[in-house]
């Protein structure tokens, strides 16, 4: 059972990234370890080049992101942690997979529509091909399970279609051979989509949110508390601490509190049934978020300064990753008739 996931080294990582993805990486690492396997995690620097970016900053953000993953509990001795740009098999596979990717499918991707609308100077071809690069990331490792937040569902479905279409087209006659494994997305049951605190109808996001609406993992405890206390709720009188379609802000705070205290949203609602108002929910959420993130914040401060150690961990990861991806790529090339006969 192989677990795989990737994260962009863009911007500052936020609570949505943590609750929707990073903390499940750690669980995935432990599940894989128990099954005698290594989970694989990637910092996807090539994905980050698909929108306007600053090259020097990309390297810094890559170190920031690796340090966050390590601080959250990823162990490079137990898992494979690598930087996407260090594994050239992946961009090569991306190109090969474009042969079985429909242009129309890429055109339908929500993320492409949203992000292309945000670009001021250039909508790059890379942004359009982003989902194929993401498919290659996972398919190069024959991963079974991909822990991601809810916003990635469409990309995962496309990745599955690409794998199925590849096997059908190049897996031989009769019952097609599974050259590429068809992976499954694994989505959190609570907090799969954390919303912006100031605009709770929109997801918390690196590129499109406001600073006030985004809880950065490395915000200090006071800032976290301030942002949560100012979170948009609603004007229901008397206030009701329950989830509902008309209560996006309150629902989001309930989800955050549930995920950071390992309870269900129903349990959180029950525990606050006698609360005087939304202030109680906000204070409880701030305390829980700060308690959850305190060890990560502390550990990050210890790790981030040593870039040589981070590079060393990434080099080990890249070597292990390439050893897995190379035979997969060789099989893909052979099946597609690319290069010399194998
Ligand atoms: N709001 C969210 N709630 C739950 N999960 C989320 N994820 C992202 N936002 C939320 C999950 O985080 C993982 C990493 O996502 P990424 O590689 O796209 O990193 P990012 O660029 O920092 O993520 P953003 O904020 O989503 O950036 P924008 O909005 O700029 O694209 C993924 O598993 C994702 O599902």
GROMACS .gro file of C-alpha atoms and ligand atoms in nm:
model
  377
    1UNK     CA    1   0.000   0.000   0.000
    2UNK     CA    2   0.188   0.304  -0.124
    3UNK     CA    3   0.094   0.651   0.001
    4UNK     CA    4   0.195   0.955  -0.206
    5UNK     CA    5   0.126   1.326  -0.182
    6UNK     CA    6   0.276   1.656  -0.295
    7UNK     CA    7   0.267   2.012  -0.170
    8UNK     CA    8   0.361   2.338  -0.339
    9UNK     CA    9   0.641   2.552  -0.197
   10UNK     CA   10   0.440   2.865  -0.266
   11UNK     CA   11   0.352   3.133  -0.016
   12UNK     CA   12   0.318   3.058   0.349
   13UNK     CA   13   0.152   2.733   0.447
   14UNK     CA   14  -0.181   2.776   0.620
   15UNK     CA   15  -0.417   2.585   0.846
   16UNK     CA   16  -0.607   2.449   0.542
   17UNK     CA   17  -0.287   2.288   0.415
   18UNK     CA   18  -0.225   2.142   0.759
   19UNK     CA   19  -0.573   2.008   0.839
   20UNK     CA   20  -0.654   1.909   0.481
   21UNK     CA   21  -0.321   1.750   0.396
   22UNK     CA   22  -0.005   1.773   0.608
   23UNK     CA   23  -0.134   1.604   0.922
   24UNK     CA   24  -0.268   1.319   0.709
   25UNK     CA   25   0.079   1.277   0.558
   26UNK     CA   26   0.201   1.188   0.904
   27UNK     CA   27  -0.080   0.934   0.946
   28UNK     CA   28   0.000   0.799   0.597
   29UNK     CA   29   0.365   0.768   0.694
   30UNK     CA   30   0.270   0.559   0.998
   31UNK     CA   31   0.027   0.340   0.800
   32UNK     CA   32   0.289   0.276   0.533
   33UNK     CA   33   0.551   0.202   0.798
   34UNK     CA   34   0.318  -0.051   0.964
   35UNK     CA   35   0.269  -0.217   0.624
   36UNK     CA   36   0.649  -0.237   0.577
   37UNK     CA   37   0.643   0.028   0.302
   38UNK     CA   38   0.766   0.385   0.267
   39UNK     CA   39   0.522   0.670   0.204
   40UNK     CA   40   0.641   0.927  -0.052
   41UNK     CA   41   0.608   1.305  -0.016
   42UNK     CA   42   0.716   1.566  -0.264
   43UNK     CA   43   0.771   1.940  -0.251
   44UNK     CA   44   0.651   2.031  -0.598
   45UNK     CA   45   0.874   2.318  -0.706
   46UNK     CA   46   0.799   2.259  -1.076
   47UNK     CA   47   0.431   2.320  -1.010
   48UNK     CA   48   0.521   2.650  -0.847
   49UNK     CA   49   0.668   2.779  -1.177
   50UNK     CA   50   0.327   2.767  -1.347
   51UNK     CA   51   0.229   3.111  -1.211
   52UNK     CA   52   0.432   3.433  -1.177
   53UNK     CA   53   0.707   3.375  -0.919
   54UNK     CA   54   1.047   3.496  -0.799
   55UNK     CA   55   1.327   3.234  -0.845
   56UNK     CA   56   1.518   3.329  -0.525
   57UNK     CA   57   1.199   3.318  -0.326
   58UNK     CA   58   1.106   2.977  -0.467
   59UNK     CA   59   1.422   2.827  -0.317
   60UNK     CA   60   1.352   2.988   0.022
   61UNK     CA   61   0.992   2.871   0.017
   62UNK     CA   62   1.106   2.521  -0.070
   63UNK     CA   63   1.324   2.514   0.243
   64UNK     CA   64   1.037   2.663   0.446
   65UNK     CA   65   0.801   2.392   0.321
   66UNK     CA   66   1.043   2.107   0.385
   67UNK     CA   67   1.107   2.240   0.736
   68UNK     CA   68   0.730   2.254   0.797
   69UNK     CA   69   0.686   1.895   0.682
   70UNK     CA   70   0.970   1.777   0.905
   71UNK     CA   71   0.839   1.982   1.196
   72UNK     CA   72   0.494   1.828   1.147
   73UNK     CA   73   0.643   1.481   1.190
   74UNK     CA   74   0.762   1.353   0.854
   75UNK     CA   75   1.070   1.144   0.907
   76UNK     CA   76   1.305   1.118   0.606
   77UNK     CA   77   1.434   0.789   0.745
   78UNK     CA   78   1.084   0.637   0.742
   79UNK     CA   79   0.941   0.809   0.433
   80UNK     CA   80   1.076   0.934   0.103
   81UNK     CA   81   1.077   1.314   0.101
   82UNK     CA   82   1.207   1.471  -0.219
   83UNK     CA   83   1.196   1.787  -0.431
   84UNK     CA   84   1.013   1.743  -0.760
   85UNK     CA   85   1.280   1.919  -0.966
   86UNK     CA   86   1.539   1.663  -0.853
   87UNK     CA   87   1.358   1.375  -1.025
   88UNK     CA   88   1.370   1.432  -1.404
   89UNK     CA   89   1.168   1.115  -1.471
   90UNK     CA   90   0.856   1.304  -1.362
   91UNK     CA   91   0.860   1.584  -1.623
   92UNK     CA   92   0.947   1.325  -1.887
   93UNK     CA   93   0.649   1.115  -1.784
   94UNK     CA   94   0.436   1.431  -1.793
   95UNK     CA   95   0.510   1.474  -2.160
   96UNK     CA   96   0.439   1.109  -2.235
   97UNK     CA   97   0.106   1.129  -2.049
   98UNK     CA   98  -0.007   1.426  -2.259
   99UNK     CA   99  -0.057   1.163  -2.533
  100UNK     CA  100  -0.356   1.025  -2.338
  101UNK     CA  101  -0.485   1.350  -2.185
  102UNK     CA  102  -0.779   1.524  -2.348
  103UNK     CA  103  -0.740   1.897  -2.408
  104UNK     CA  104  -1.111   1.935  -2.326
  105UNK     CA  105  -1.061   1.775  -1.983
  106UNK     CA  106  -0.781   2.018  -1.897
  107UNK     CA  107  -1.002   2.305  -2.009
  108UNK     CA  108  -1.266   2.200  -1.756
  109UNK     CA  109  -1.038   2.212  -1.452
  110UNK     CA  110  -1.170   2.461  -1.192
  111UNK     CA  111  -0.822   2.541  -1.069
  112UNK     CA  112  -0.706   2.635  -1.418
  113UNK     CA  113  -1.007   2.862  -1.465
  114UNK     CA  114  -0.953   3.032  -1.127
  115UNK     CA  115  -0.578   3.069  -1.147
  116UNK     CA  116  -0.566   3.176  -1.511
  117UNK     CA  117  -0.809   3.457  -1.425
  118UNK     CA  118  -0.563   3.578  -1.156
  119UNK     CA  119  -0.262   3.602  -1.391
  120UNK     CA  120  -0.185   3.957  -1.498
  121UNK     CA  121   0.085   3.908  -1.764
  122UNK     CA  122   0.086   3.551  -1.886
  123UNK     CA  123  -0.134   3.246  -1.859
  124UNK     CA  124   0.139   2.986  -1.903
  125UNK     CA  125   0.101   2.656  -2.086
  126UNK     CA  126   0.243   2.508  -1.764
  127UNK     CA  127  -0.066   2.622  -1.572
  128UNK     CA  128  -0.283   2.442  -1.828
  129UNK     CA  129  -0.071   2.125  -1.802
  130UNK     CA  130  -0.051   2.141  -1.420
  131UNK     CA  131  -0.289   1.842  -1.372
  132UNK     CA  132  -0.080   1.624  -1.606
  133UNK     CA  133   0.235   1.703  -1.407
  134UNK     CA  134   0.040   1.615  -1.092
  135UNK     CA  135  -0.072   1.288  -1.251
  136UNK     CA  136   0.289   1.207  -1.344
  137UNK     CA  137   0.400   1.277  -0.985
  138UNK     CA  138   0.173   1.007  -0.851
  139UNK     CA  139   0.172   0.760  -1.141
  140UNK     CA  140   0.555   0.750  -1.160
  141UNK     CA  141   0.549   0.586  -0.817
  142UNK     CA  142   0.255   0.349  -0.870
  143UNK     CA  143   0.094   0.499  -0.561
  144UNK     CA  144  -0.228   0.349  -0.421
  145UNK     CA  145  -0.348   0.630  -0.194
  146UNK     CA  146  -0.317   1.006  -0.227
  147UNK     CA  147  -0.411   1.208   0.084
  148UNK     CA  148  -0.526   1.554  -0.031
  149UNK     CA  149  -0.778   1.824   0.057
  150UNK     CA  150  -1.119   1.838  -0.104
  151UNK     CA  151  -1.008   2.102  -0.359
  152UNK     CA  152  -0.799   1.837  -0.538
  153UNK     CA  153  -1.087   1.598  -0.621
  154UNK     CA  154  -1.110   1.703  -0.984
  155UNK     CA  155  -0.734   1.663  -1.035
  156UNK     CA  156  -0.742   1.317  -0.877
  157UNK     CA  157  -1.031   1.208  -1.100
  158UNK     CA  158  -0.840   1.326  -1.405
  159UNK     CA  159  -0.527   1.142  -1.286
  160UNK     CA  160  -0.731   0.820  -1.258
  161UNK     CA  161  -0.873   0.873  -1.608
  162UNK     CA  162  -0.523   0.928  -1.746
  163UNK     CA  163  -0.396   0.604  -1.588
  164UNK     CA  164  -0.698   0.407  -1.714
  165UNK     CA  165  -0.668   0.554  -2.062
  166UNK     CA  166  -0.293   0.485  -2.069
  167UNK     CA  167  -0.342   0.120  -1.971
  168UNK     CA  168  -0.622   0.076  -2.224
  169UNK     CA  169  -0.419   0.236  -2.504
  170UNK     CA  170  -0.075   0.089  -2.433
  171UNK     CA  171  -0.140  -0.211  -2.206
  172UNK     CA  172  -0.169  -0.456  -2.495
  173UNK     CA  173  -0.461  -0.637  -2.655
  174UNK     CA  174  -0.728  -0.825  -2.462
  175UNK     CA  175  -0.738  -0.751  -2.088
  176UNK     CA  176  -0.503  -0.448  -2.064
  177UNK     CA  177  -0.197  -0.476  -1.844
  178UNK     CA  178  -0.191  -0.233  -1.549
  179UNK     CA  179   0.126  -0.049  -1.645
  180UNK     CA  180   0.016   0.250  -1.439
  181UNK     CA  181  -0.161   0.191  -1.109
  182UNK     CA  182  -0.493   0.373  -1.076
  183UNK     CA  183  -0.464   0.560  -0.745
  184UNK     CA  184  -0.735   0.664  -0.502
  185UNK     CA  185  -0.775   1.006  -0.344
  186UNK     CA  186  -0.808   1.000   0.034
  187UNK     CA  187  -0.999   1.296   0.173
  188UNK     CA  188  -1.031   1.402   0.538
  189UNK     CA  189  -1.367   1.328   0.698
  190UNK     CA  190  -1.347   1.654   0.896
  191UNK     CA  191  -1.193   1.980   0.770
  192UNK     CA  192  -1.145   1.865   0.411
  193UNK     CA  193  -1.196   2.225   0.303
  194UNK     CA  194  -1.107   2.500   0.549
  195UNK     CA  195  -1.260   2.830   0.449
  196UNK     CA  196  -1.122   3.185   0.458
  197UNK     CA  197  -1.202   3.348   0.794
  198UNK     CA  198  -1.303   3.675   0.631
  199UNK     CA  199  -1.482   3.528   0.328
  200UNK     CA  200  -1.607   3.188   0.444
  201UNK     CA  201  -1.769   3.107   0.110
  202UNK     CA  202  -1.412   3.079  -0.033
  203UNK     CA  203  -1.149   2.825   0.064
  204UNK     CA  204  -0.850   2.935   0.269
  205UNK     CA  205  -0.585   2.980   0.004
  206UNK     CA  206  -0.223   3.077  -0.047
  207UNK     CA  207  -0.277   3.281  -0.358
  208UNK     CA  208  -0.621   3.436  -0.335
  209UNK     CA  209  -0.702   3.500   0.030
  210UNK     CA  210  -0.642   3.801   0.255
  211UNK     CA  211  -0.382   3.796   0.534
  212UNK     CA  212  -0.662   3.847   0.792
  213UNK     CA  213  -0.863   3.557   0.653
  214UNK     CA  214  -0.572   3.312   0.642
  215UNK     CA  215  -0.431   3.135   0.948
  216UNK     CA  216  -0.066   3.082   0.866
  217UNK     CA  217   0.099   2.792   1.045
  218UNK     CA  218   0.386   3.018   1.149
  219UNK     CA  219   0.171   3.304   1.278
  220UNK     CA  220   0.239   3.355   1.648
  221UNK     CA  221  -0.024   3.255   1.903
  222UNK     CA  222  -0.148   3.614   1.952
  223UNK     CA  223  -0.197   3.671   1.579
  224UNK     CA  224  -0.383   3.341   1.549
  225UNK     CA  225  -0.611   3.441   1.834
  226UNK     CA  226  -0.672   3.786   1.685
  227UNK     CA  227  -0.761   3.646   1.342
  228UNK     CA  228  -0.999   3.390   1.489
  229UNK     CA  229  -1.167   3.647   1.714
  230UNK     CA  230  -1.230   3.864   1.407
  231UNK     CA  231  -1.359   3.577   1.195
  232UNK     CA  232  -1.679   3.653   1.008
  233UNK     CA  233  -1.982   3.467   1.152
  234UNK     CA  234  -2.346   3.577   1.112
  235UNK     CA  235  -2.596   3.800   1.283
  236UNK     CA  236  -2.845   3.537   1.396
  237UNK     CA  237  -3.009   3.640   1.721
  238UNK     CA  238  -2.984   3.450   1.945
  239UNK     CA  239  -2.662   3.310   1.798
  240UNK     CA  240  -2.669   2.936   1.717
  241UNK     CA  241  -2.348   2.735   1.717
  242UNK     CA  242  -2.452   2.481   1.454
  243UNK     CA  243  -2.346   2.406   1.099
  244UNK     CA  244  -2.569   2.498   0.810
  245UNK     CA  245  -2.574   2.626   0.453
  246UNK     CA  246  -2.649   2.982   0.566
  247UNK     CA  247  -2.381   2.965   0.834
  248UNK     CA  248  -2.055   2.929   0.643
  249UNK     CA  249  -1.843   3.119   0.896
  250UNK     CA  250  -1.976   2.933   1.201
  251UNK     CA  251  -1.956   2.597   1.021
  252UNK     CA  252  -1.591   2.666   0.937
  253UNK     CA  253  -1.506   2.748   1.300
  254UNK     CA  254  -1.684   2.432   1.417
  255UNK     CA  255  -1.484   2.228   1.165
  256UNK     CA  256  -1.157   2.389   1.277
  257UNK     CA  257  -1.236   2.322   1.642
  258UNK     CA  258  -1.342   1.964   1.568
  259UNK     CA  259  -1.029   1.886   1.367
  260UNK     CA  260  -0.793   2.039   1.623
  261UNK     CA  261  -0.952   1.859   1.918
  262UNK     CA  262  -1.007   1.523   1.745
  263UNK     CA  263  -1.382   1.541   1.781
  264UNK     CA  264  -1.667   1.527   1.532
  265UNK     CA  265  -1.846   1.852   1.442
  266UNK     CA  266  -2.158   1.710   1.615
  267UNK     CA  267  -1.961   1.668   1.938
  268UNK     CA  268  -1.833   2.024   1.912
  269UNK     CA  269  -2.186   2.157   1.862
  270UNK     CA  270  -2.308   1.961   2.163
  271UNK     CA  271  -2.020   2.086   2.379
  272UNK     CA  272  -2.111   2.447   2.297
  273UNK     CA  273  -2.487   2.412   2.331
  274UNK     CA  274  -2.486   2.639   2.638
  275UNK     CA  275  -2.236   2.894   2.504
  276UNK     CA  276  -2.330   3.260   2.537
  277UNK     CA  277  -2.230   3.350   2.182
  278UNK     CA  278  -1.989   3.308   1.897
  279UNK     CA  279  -1.711   3.452   2.115
  280UNK     CA  280  -1.695   3.123   2.308
  281UNK     CA  281  -1.655   2.927   1.984
  282UNK     CA  282  -1.382   3.162   1.864
  283UNK     CA  283  -1.186   3.146   2.188
  284UNK     CA  284  -1.211   2.766   2.197
  285UNK     CA  285  -1.096   2.746   1.834
  286UNK     CA  286  -0.801   2.981   1.897
  287UNK     CA  287  -0.689   2.780   2.201
  288UNK     CA  288  -0.718   2.452   2.010
  289UNK     CA  289  -0.536   2.578   1.699
  290UNK     CA  290  -0.253   2.722   1.908
  291UNK     CA  291  -0.221   2.403   2.113
  292UNK     CA  292  -0.216   2.192   1.795
  293UNK     CA  293   0.044   2.407   1.623
  294UNK     CA  294   0.273   2.485   1.919
  295UNK     CA  295   0.502   2.180   1.875
  296UNK     CA  296   0.524   2.237   1.498
  297UNK     CA  297   0.612   2.605   1.546
  298UNK     CA  298   0.879   2.520   1.801
  299UNK     CA  299   1.035   2.246   1.592
  300UNK     CA  300   1.027   2.458   1.275
  301UNK     CA  301   1.234   2.726   1.443
  302UNK     CA  302   1.498   2.463   1.525
  303UNK     CA  303   1.506   2.310   1.176
  304UNK     CA  304   1.473   2.597   0.929
  305UNK     CA  305   1.816   2.750   0.989
  306UNK     CA  306   2.009   2.445   0.872
  307UNK     CA  307   1.966   2.453   0.493
  308UNK     CA  308   2.258   2.213   0.444
  309UNK     CA  309   2.077   1.950   0.650
  310UNK     CA  310   1.757   2.011   0.452
  311UNK     CA  311   1.948   1.969   0.124
  312UNK     CA  312   2.103   1.650   0.256
  313UNK     CA  313   1.764   1.504   0.344
  314UNK     CA  314   1.631   1.602  -0.001
  315UNK     CA  315   1.928   1.442  -0.179
  316UNK     CA  316   1.866   1.111   0.000
  317UNK     CA  317   1.497   1.139  -0.090
  318UNK     CA  318   1.568   1.213  -0.456
  319UNK     CA  319   1.792   0.911  -0.489
  320UNK     CA  320   1.527   0.680  -0.342
  321UNK     CA  321   1.254   0.842  -0.552
  322UNK     CA  322   1.449   0.803  -0.877
  323UNK     CA  323   1.516   0.437  -0.802
  324UNK     CA  324   1.137   0.381  -0.796
  325UNK     CA  325   1.043   0.608  -1.088
  326UNK     CA  326   1.310   0.490  -1.334
  327UNK     CA  327   1.177   0.138  -1.396
  328UNK     CA  328   0.820   0.273  -1.423
  329UNK     CA  329   0.932   0.525  -1.683
  330UNK     CA  330   1.126   0.255  -1.869
  331UNK     CA  331   0.811   0.044  -1.889
  332UNK     CA  332   0.607   0.342  -2.010
  333UNK     CA  333   0.861   0.424  -2.281
  334UNK     CA  334   0.874   0.062  -2.390
  335UNK     CA  335   0.494   0.035  -2.408
  336UNK     CA  336   0.472   0.359  -2.605
  337UNK     CA  337   0.746   0.263  -2.851
  338UNK     CA  338   0.966   0.554  -2.745
  339UNK     CA  339   1.346   0.506  -2.765
  340UNK     CA  340   1.529   0.182  -2.840
  341UNK     CA  341   1.365  -0.159  -2.794
  342UNK     CA  342   1.392  -0.265  -2.428
  343LIG     N1  343  -0.846   2.542   0.241
  343LIG     C1  344  -0.803   2.417   0.239
  343LIG     N2  345  -0.864   2.323   0.316
  343LIG     C2  346  -0.819   2.193   0.318
  343LIG     N3  347  -0.713   2.152   0.243
  343LIG     C3  348  -0.649   2.243   0.167
  343LIG     N4  349  -0.541   2.234   0.085
  343LIG     C4  350  -0.516   2.355   0.030
  343LIG     N5  351  -0.606   2.445   0.075
  343LIG     C5  352  -0.690   2.378   0.160
  343LIG     C6  353  -0.466   2.112   0.061
  343LIG     O1  354  -0.328   2.140   0.089
  343LIG     C7  355  -0.248   2.055   0.008
  343LIG     C8  356  -0.137   2.135  -0.054
  343LIG     O2  357  -0.193   2.224  -0.149
  343LIG     P1  358  -0.104   2.297  -0.257
  343LIG     O3  359   0.010   2.214  -0.293
  343LIG     O4  360  -0.194   2.347  -0.367
  343LIG     O5  361  -0.044   2.415  -0.174
  343LIG     P2  362  -0.088   2.564  -0.171
  343LIG     O6  363  -0.056   2.628  -0.301
  343LIG     O7  364  -0.031   2.623  -0.048
  343LIG     O8  365  -0.243   2.545  -0.151
  343LIG     P3  366  -0.355   2.647  -0.172
  343LIG     O9  367  -0.374   2.733  -0.056
  343LIG    O10  368  -0.471   2.564  -0.222
  343LIG    O11  369  -0.303   2.741  -0.285
  343LIG     P4  370  -0.382   2.806  -0.396
  343LIG    O12  371  -0.518   2.843  -0.345
  343LIG    O13  372  -0.299   2.919  -0.432
  343LIG    O14  373  -0.391   2.700  -0.501
  343LIG     C9  374  -0.341   1.990  -0.096
  343LIG    O15  375  -0.363   1.855  -0.061
  343LIG    C10  376  -0.467   2.069  -0.084
  343LIG    O16  377  -0.581   1.990  -0.113
   0.00000   0.00000   0.00000
